[in-house]
Amino acid sequence: MCTLSYLDWLAAGQGELKEADTARAQNPINMSGYIVGALVPIAFTLLLRNSKKVKKRGVPVDVGGEPGYAIRNSQFPSPVETAWEGISTLAELFEQACKLHYHKRLLGTRKLISREVKVPEDGRSFEKLHLGEYEWLTYGKAFEAVCNFASGMVQLCHRKEERVAIFADTREEWFIALQACFRRNVTVVTIYASLGEEALCRSLNETEVTTVICGNKELKKLVNISGQLDTVKRVICMDDEIPTSASGRWTITSFADVERVGCENPVDANLPLSADVAVIMYTSGSAGLPKGVMMTHGNVLATVSAVMTIVPGLGSKDVYLAYLPLAHILELVAENLISAVGGVIGYGTPLTLTDTSSKIKAGTKGDATVLSPTVMTAVPAILDRVRDGVRKKVDAKGGLSKKLFDLAYSRRLSAINGCWFGAWGLEKFLWDFFVFKKVRAILGGHIRFLLSGGAPLSADTQRFISICLGAPIGQGYGLTETCAGATFSEVDDTSVGRVGSSLPCSFIKLIDWPEGGYLTSDSPMPRGEIVVGGPSVTLGYFKNEEKTKEVYKVDERIMRWFYTGDIGQFHADGCLEIIDRKKDIVKLQHGEYVSLGKVEAALSISPYVDNIMLHADPFHSYCVALVVASQHAVEDWASKQGVAFTNFADLSEKEETIKEVYSSLGQIAKKSRFEKFEIPAKIKLLSTPWTPESGLVTAALKIKREAIRKAFSDDLAELYTS
Ligand SMILES: *[C@@H]1O[C@H](CO)[C@@H](O)[C@H](O)[C@H]1NC(C)=O
Ligand SMILES: *[C@@H]1O[C@H](CO)[C@@H](O)[C@H](O)[C@H]1NC(C)=O
Ligand SMILES: *[C@@H]1O[C@H](CO)[C@@H](O)[C@H](O)[C@H]1NC(C)=O
C-alpha cells in the first residue's frame, strides 16, 4: 500500500469527470434539471425542518472495572458474541456458508491476458497489465481447495502446534490458506507486505514460524534475510515461477502442489475452539517495533457478527471488491463476513482498481468496472484523494460546469442536513443522473455501501464522498487490539466528524485523565480516555506480558477492557467523537501541554500541506514542524507570484516559499485560537512525500513519529538552533 497507489484514484476522478462535464455542457435538458432542482426542495425543506428528532444510538450502561462513563449500543443490552446459532469459530462459520451456498460464486480473480514492462526515458520501468474477466470458484470448490490445502500441509510435515505465516498481497490464495489453517487449528501469523526487513525478521523469529506462505515478490525479500531466519523450514509459494536464488535454503513447494498432494491424501479436520488463537497480527505501530496482537476465533467472530449489523441488508446478492491488505484487521473481518453471508469476493489491487489506474493498460478495464461491486472498504487516505481529484477537476473546468456541480452539491448537502437520508426522490434522481453518475462510474456504478476505517475520516471528505457516490459511508473506529470492534456510525446518521456509538460487540467507557484535563464530569459532554470492553477485545501482545498488562485489564465481572490512549467525548445521543490522543501530549519546558495531534489536524487543512508532523519536547519552550509540501498548491502559488524555480525540491528550499506556507499556517492557527506555544515557531518544508515504503507512515497512512524524528533528526536540531 503506498501513497502512489492512491494517486491513480485522483487521476481516475479527473479523467471521468471531464467526460461528464462535456456531456452536460452539450445537453439542454440540464436546464430543466436545474429549475426543478431549485424549486421543489425549498418547499419540502420548510415543511420538514421541524420534524427532526434526535435518535438515541447509545445508552448508558452499568459496567465493572475502573469507574467511568460507559455506553452500550441501544439495540443490544449485552455484547454480541455470535450472530449465528451454534457457531463459535471462523472455521465453523466458513464450513456452514459453503454448505448453504454450495453452487454460488465465492472467490474471483481476474485472468491475466498480457503483461508489458515499459521503460520510459527516466529509466524507471513500470508494468502495464491487460486483465480479463473474473474467473470464479464456487463455495463448493473453494471449500474443497481449503480442505485439500489443509491436508497438503500435513503431507509437508507441518505440525499443527507450529505457526504459519502468510506474507503476501491480498489475493484468493491468501484467503484459502487462512481458512485451511483454521480447519487444522493452526495459528496464522500475518505480516504487512510492506513491512521492513527488521520487523519481518523479528516477527517470524518471535513466533517461531516454520512455514511461510508467500508470493514470489515476498520470497525474494525472505531470501535476503534467510541467514537470520532460524526457525523457517519450508516455504509455500503462491506464484508458479519461483526465484532461483531461493532454491536450497528451504523446501519450497508451490501452492498448487500442496493442494494436489492434499487431494490425494485427505486428512480429517482438527477444528479449533472459540478461545484458541486464530491469528497473531503484527501491526506497524506508530512507534517502535511492531507488536503481535493475539486474536482468538471468538474475538474475530464477535466483530464479524457486529459488522453484519452495520451494512443494511447484507446478503448473497452483495459483491465485494477486495484490495486492502488482508494483514489489516478491517479486511480480514470484511472477507470473513462476506463469505459468511453468501456474498461474492472479487480480488483487485490498489494499482488496478479503475480504468485509469497506473497499472492498467490504456483502453482496458479496471477491477471496479469489471466487477461492479456493491460494497467496498476504504481507508480515509483513499477517500481524501478521490475527493481532491474530483474537486481539482471541477475547479480546473470552471464556468458553467463548476457552477452546476457546486449547485448540485449544495442542494444535496442541504437536503441531507435538513432531513433524513434518501429524501428528495426527484431532485436526487436528477442530480444523480446529470452530475454524479459519472463520478460513480469510476467505482463501477453500483456501490451501495462504503466502510471506512483505519483512521478518522475528515468531515469534509465524509460529506463529499457520500454525496458524490450517493452511497452512505459507515465509519468505524476500532484498533487491531479490539479486533477492529469499538464503534460505528449508523447509515442514517448524517452528522460528520463523529465515529458513532458502540458496535453491538463492544461497550465503550470513558475514564478520567486528569493530567490531560479530560474528565467524565466535564460539561456539556463527558470526556476522557476511551476504553473498549467486550468479546472482541483480544488476548494481548504475543510474548510481551509487560505491555499487555499495561493496556489490557480484566474486571471483576470477567470483561476484558483495552485502554486505547485515545481521548473522546460522548454526545447526547450516545455517539463518540475522538478529540485527542494521550500519547501525543507533550509537556514543554515551561510546563504547558501541547497536543500534537490536535494541532496537526488543524494545520493540515492548509492547501500547502500534504503532511505535517509537529515536534515538541520538554527541552524547549516552543514547538517546530516538518511540513511535506503539496507540490500542486505550492507550484501553483509560485507560478502566480512569478517565483522562478528549477524543480520542486529547489522551490521548497526558498525563503519566500517557506514564508508563504508559514503564513498560511499562522492564519489557521489564529482561526483555531491556538495558544502561542502551540503554533510551530519554525517549519522545515520537505518536497518528498511520506510513504509506507519509506517507513514514515503506517499502511493506513498515519504518521510514525519515532521514525520521522529519527529520519529528520538533523533538520529538527537545525530548526531549534538556527
Ligand atoms: C488448538 O491449538 C492450541 C495450540 O496448539 C491448543 O492449545 C489447543 O488445545 C488446540 N485446540 C483444540 C481444540 O485442539
Ligand atoms: C536485498 O538487500 C539489498 C541490500 O541490503 C537491497 O538493496 C535489496 O533491495 C534487497 N532486496 C529485496 C528484494 O528486498
Ligand atoms: C530469534 O529469537 C531467539 C529467541 O527466541 C533469539 O535468541 C535470537 O537472537 C533471535 N534472532 C534474531 C535474528 O532476532
GROMACS .gro file of C-alpha atoms in nm, residues 143-303:
model
  161
  143PHE     CA    1  -1.421  -2.544   0.037
  144GLU     CA    2  -1.255  -2.831  -0.150
  145ALA     CA    3  -0.945  -2.617  -0.207
  146VAL     CA    4  -0.936  -2.529   0.163
  147CYS     CA    5  -0.966  -2.894   0.274
  148ASN     CA    6  -0.704  -3.004   0.021
  149PHE     CA    7  -0.461  -2.734   0.128
  150ALA     CA    8  -0.512  -2.825   0.495
  151SER     CA    9  -0.439  -3.192   0.416
  152GLY     CA   10  -0.145  -3.093   0.197
  153MET     CA   11   0.021  -2.914   0.487
  154VAL     CA   12   0.009  -3.236   0.686
  155GLN     CA   13   0.192  -3.410   0.399
  156LEU     CA   14   0.458  -3.138   0.413
  157CYS     CA   15   0.506  -3.238   0.778
  158HIS     CA   16   0.379  -2.912   0.919
  159ARG     CA   17   0.267  -2.997   1.273
  160LYS     CA   18  -0.042  -2.817   1.396
  161GLU     CA   19   0.131  -2.674   1.704
  162GLU     CA   20   0.368  -2.488   1.474
  163ARG     CA   21   0.271  -2.148   1.341
  164VAL     CA   22   0.230  -2.050   0.978
  165ALA     CA   23   0.300  -1.703   0.844
  166ILE     CA   24   0.111  -1.560   0.549
  167PHE     CA   25   0.318  -1.287   0.392
  168ALA     CA   26   0.163  -1.168   0.067
  169ASP     CA   27  -0.059  -0.914  -0.103
  170THR     CA   28  -0.432  -0.970  -0.082
  171ARG     CA   29  -0.539  -1.248  -0.318
  172GLU     CA   30  -0.752  -1.562  -0.344
  173GLU     CA   31  -0.474  -1.795  -0.221
  174TRP     CA   32  -0.436  -1.585   0.095
  175PHE     CA   33  -0.797  -1.648   0.189
  176ILE     CA   34  -0.778  -2.020   0.106
  177ALA     CA   35  -0.459  -2.064   0.310
  178LEU     CA   36  -0.616  -1.879   0.603
  179GLN     CA   37  -0.926  -2.099   0.608
  180ALA     CA   38  -0.709  -2.410   0.568
  181CYS     CA   39  -0.507  -2.318   0.877
  182PHE     CA   40  -0.828  -2.250   1.070
  183ARG     CA   41  -0.953  -2.602   0.990
  184ARG     CA   42  -0.645  -2.755   1.145
  185ASN     CA   43  -0.629  -2.520   1.448
  186VAL     CA   44  -0.300  -2.377   1.317
  187THR     CA   45  -0.232  -2.019   1.429
  188VAL     CA   46  -0.162  -1.781   1.140
  189VAL     CA   47   0.090  -1.502   1.178
  190THR     CA   48   0.011  -1.211   0.947
  191ILE     CA   49   0.267  -0.960   0.835
  192TYR     CA   50   0.211  -0.645   0.634
  193ALA     CA   51   0.354  -0.697   0.287
  194SER     CA   52   0.515  -0.353   0.316
  195LEU     CA   53   0.687  -0.420   0.648
  196GLY     CA   54   1.061  -0.354   0.662
  197GLU     CA   55   1.326  -0.625   0.690
  198GLU     CA   56   1.395  -0.573   1.058
  199ALA     CA   57   1.031  -0.603   1.156
  200LEU     CA   58   0.981  -0.902   0.928
  201CYS     CA   59   1.276  -1.086   1.082
  202ARG     CA   60   1.160  -1.008   1.429
  203SER     CA   61   0.803  -1.120   1.383
  204LEU     CA   62   0.896  -1.450   1.213
  205ASN     CA   63   1.159  -1.525   1.474
  206GLU     CA   64   0.945  -1.425   1.772
  207THR     CA   65   0.658  -1.652   1.667
  208GLU     CA   66   0.893  -1.937   1.565
  209VAL     CA   67   0.718  -1.977   1.234
  210THR     CA   68   0.814  -2.295   1.047
  211THR     CA   69   0.613  -2.247   0.727
  212VAL     CA   70   0.584  -1.923   0.532
  213ILE     CA   71   0.318  -1.887   0.263
  214CYS     CA   72   0.406  -1.604   0.025
  215GLY     CA   73   0.425  -1.477  -0.333
  216ASN     CA   74   0.749  -1.472  -0.531
  217LYS     CA   75   0.795  -1.099  -0.466
  218GLU     CA   76   0.793  -1.163  -0.090
  219LEU     CA   77   1.007  -1.475  -0.131
  220LYS     CA   78   1.285  -1.254  -0.271
  221LYS     CA   79   1.266  -1.048   0.047
  222LEU     CA   80   1.289  -1.363   0.258
  223VAL     CA   81   1.597  -1.481   0.069
  224ASN     CA   82   1.765  -1.153   0.160
  225ILE     CA   83   1.731  -1.222   0.532
  226SER     CA   84   1.747  -1.602   0.523
  227GLY     CA   85   2.059  -1.603   0.743
  228GLN     CA   86   1.855  -1.464   1.032
  229LEU     CA   87   1.551  -1.687   0.998
  230ASP     CA   88   1.636  -1.964   1.242
  231THR     CA   89   1.302  -2.143   1.255
  232VAL     CA   90   1.166  -2.133   0.898
  233LYS     CA   91   1.186  -2.478   0.737
  234ARG     CA   92   0.956  -2.453   0.438
  235VAL     CA   93   0.802  -2.203   0.202
  236ILE     CA   94   0.482  -2.238   0.004
  237CYS     CA   95   0.489  -2.005  -0.296
  238MET     CA   96   0.162  -1.879  -0.441
  239ASP     CA   97   0.318  -1.799  -0.779
  240ASP     CA   98   0.433  -2.054  -1.034
  241GLU     CA   99   0.773  -1.900  -1.105
  242ILE     CA  100   0.992  -1.948  -0.801
  243PRO     CA  101   1.302  -1.725  -0.788
  244THR     CA  102   1.615  -1.936  -0.846
  245SER     CA  103   1.802  -1.761  -0.566
  246ALA     CA  104   1.562  -1.923  -0.323
  247SER     CA  105   1.642  -2.283  -0.402
  248GLY     CA  106   1.840  -2.484  -0.150
  249ARG     CA  107   1.758  -2.275   0.156
  250TRP     CA  108   1.422  -2.419   0.241
  251THR     CA  109   1.188  -2.679   0.095
  252ILE     CA  110   0.989  -2.475  -0.149
  253THR     CA  111   0.656  -2.607  -0.271
  254SER     CA  112   0.407  -2.441  -0.499
  255PHE     CA  113   0.060  -2.366  -0.370
  256ALA     CA  114  -0.095  -2.586  -0.639
  257ASP     CA  115   0.127  -2.880  -0.540
  258VAL     CA  116   0.020  -2.854  -0.176
  259GLU     CA  117  -0.344  -2.870  -0.286
  260ARG     CA  118  -0.266  -3.165  -0.514
  261VAL     CA  119  -0.092  -3.381  -0.250
  262GLY     CA  120  -0.367  -3.289  -0.006
  263CYS     CA  121  -0.632  -3.402  -0.250
  264GLU     CA  122  -0.453  -3.736  -0.289
  265ASN     CA  123  -0.406  -3.783   0.087
  266PRO     CA  124  -0.706  -3.637   0.267
  267VAL     CA  125  -0.675  -3.580   0.642
  268ASP     CA  126  -0.961  -3.508   0.885
  269ALA     CA  127  -1.009  -3.156   1.011
  270ASN     CA  128  -0.894  -3.062   1.358
  271LEU     CA  129  -1.131  -2.782   1.443
  272PRO     CA  130  -1.034  -2.515   1.695
  273LEU     CA  131  -1.236  -2.386   1.990
  274SER     CA  132  -1.358  -2.031   2.032
  275ALA     CA  133  -1.078  -1.945   2.277
  276ASP     CA  134  -0.797  -2.077   2.051
  277VAL     CA  135  -0.572  -1.818   1.888
  278ALA     CA  136  -0.668  -1.780   1.521
  279VAL     CA  137  -0.430  -1.504   1.417
  280ILE     CA  138  -0.127  -1.323   1.554
  281MET     CA  139  -0.143  -0.996   1.368
  282TYR     CA  140   0.171  -0.787   1.351
  283THR     CA  141   0.077  -0.426   1.326
  284SER     CA  142   0.305  -0.149   1.216
  285GLY     CA  143   0.269   0.055   1.531
  286SER     CA  144   0.309   0.430   1.529
  287ALA     CA  145   0.617   0.397   1.746
  288GLY     CA  146   0.885   0.134   1.788
  289LEU     CA  147   0.887  -0.222   1.659
  290PRO     CA  148   0.566  -0.392   1.551
  291LYS     CA  149   0.371  -0.588   1.809
  292GLY     CA  150   0.195  -0.919   1.753
  293VAL     CA  151  -0.169  -0.900   1.861
  294MET     CA  152  -0.316  -1.240   1.951
  295MET     CA  153  -0.676  -1.275   1.841
  296THR     CA  154  -0.895  -1.575   1.915
  297HIS     CA  155  -1.166  -1.715   1.691
  298GLY     CA  156  -1.414  -1.572   1.939
  299ASN     CA  157  -1.263  -1.223   1.907
  300VAL     CA  158  -1.286  -1.212   1.528
  301LEU     CA  159  -1.627  -1.378   1.522
  302ALA     CA  160  -1.763  -1.113   1.759
  303THR     CA  161  -1.654  -0.833   1.526
   0.00000   0.00000   0.00000
